[in-house]
């Protein structure tokens, strides 16, 4: 089974690689640090899929992220039930219109439901929408606006929708796994707990192989 994991930065890539270091031989993984933001993520994912000697069975967007209270606290893990483009659209006098409402395609990609649920169970993660934003939320007002528009939102990060957009035309299923380094809300960079989130990322990927083993046998 071939799995492409796309992170943003090298420390995230290394945390994923550490989690996979005891993975069984049937699980062949390629782990990228493609850059920050949806455009870099999409470009990196599309290139890796196109250059692969054999097709991939699964793509996983992974890394640290902001958590929405109370669903996801710092140090916790979130598995995406949907991967949502949360700030791609148009601001109007009646509010935000997403890219689907504008008639330009989809505003969310859906991971395989059973797989996402099984990964959440195996990793002790919350299962909920993960929002992709190009601008990190920095105020309570923006956090409340996003939470209202996306009921149940569990996390935000900057790459998932780009990864999923590149995987979709290749017909490759996609997951997103985020480990929470900070709360979504007023900006307080000093409060980000990056080492704890990276440790959680390693733990999440160490727990993945048995779930993928069951999934690849699904028939
Ligand atoms: O400084 C470091 O050591 C370091 C190590 C790993 C990652 C970073 C990053 O700054 C990664 C940026 C990455 O993080 C995601 N992220 C994290 N929190 C949020 C958030 O509240 N809202 C949106 N994105 C967030 C995002 O996906 C960035 O790519 C630094």
Tab-separated table of C-alpha atoms in Angstrom, residues 71-73 75-79 116-128 177-180 200 203-208 211:
chain	number	residue	atom	x	y	z
A	71	UNK	CA	-13.734	20.020	20.439
A	72	UNK	CA	-9.940	20.068	20.340
A	73	UNK	CA	-7.547	21.237	23.044
A	75	UNK	CA	-1.912	18.621	22.516
A	76	UNK	CA	-4.969	16.839	21.150
A	77	UNK	CA	-5.443	15.323	17.715
A	78	UNK	CA	-8.127	15.949	15.097
A	79	UNK	CA	-9.063	13.783	12.120
A	116	UNK	CA	-11.599	8.753	9.037
A	117	UNK	CA	-13.688	7.380	11.912
A	118	UNK	CA	-11.362	4.389	12.410
A	119	UNK	CA	-8.269	6.604	12.410
A	120	UNK	CA	-9.896	8.944	14.933
A	121	UNK	CA	-10.709	6.011	17.204
A	122	UNK	CA	-7.219	4.507	16.928
A	123	UNK	CA	-5.494	7.811	17.630
A	124	UNK	CA	-7.891	9.069	20.311
A	125	UNK	CA	-8.681	12.020	18.083
A	126	UNK	CA	-11.702	14.243	17.706
A	127	UNK	CA	-13.499	13.766	14.388
A	128	UNK	CA	-14.819	16.952	12.806
A	177	UNK	CA	-4.718	14.671	10.587
A	178	UNK	CA	-3.945	17.734	12.722
A	179	UNK	CA	-2.322	17.872	16.140
A	180	UNK	CA	-3.261	20.969	18.052
A	200	UNK	CA	1.185	13.948	19.227
A	203	UNK	CA	2.036	9.151	18.161
A	204	UNK	CA	-0.817	9.478	15.673
A	205	UNK	CA	1.252	8.088	12.802
A	206	UNK	CA	2.592	5.260	14.986
A	207	UNK	CA	-1.032	4.210	15.583
A	208	UNK	CA	-1.954	4.273	11.888
A	211	UNK	CA	-6.071	0.851	10.731
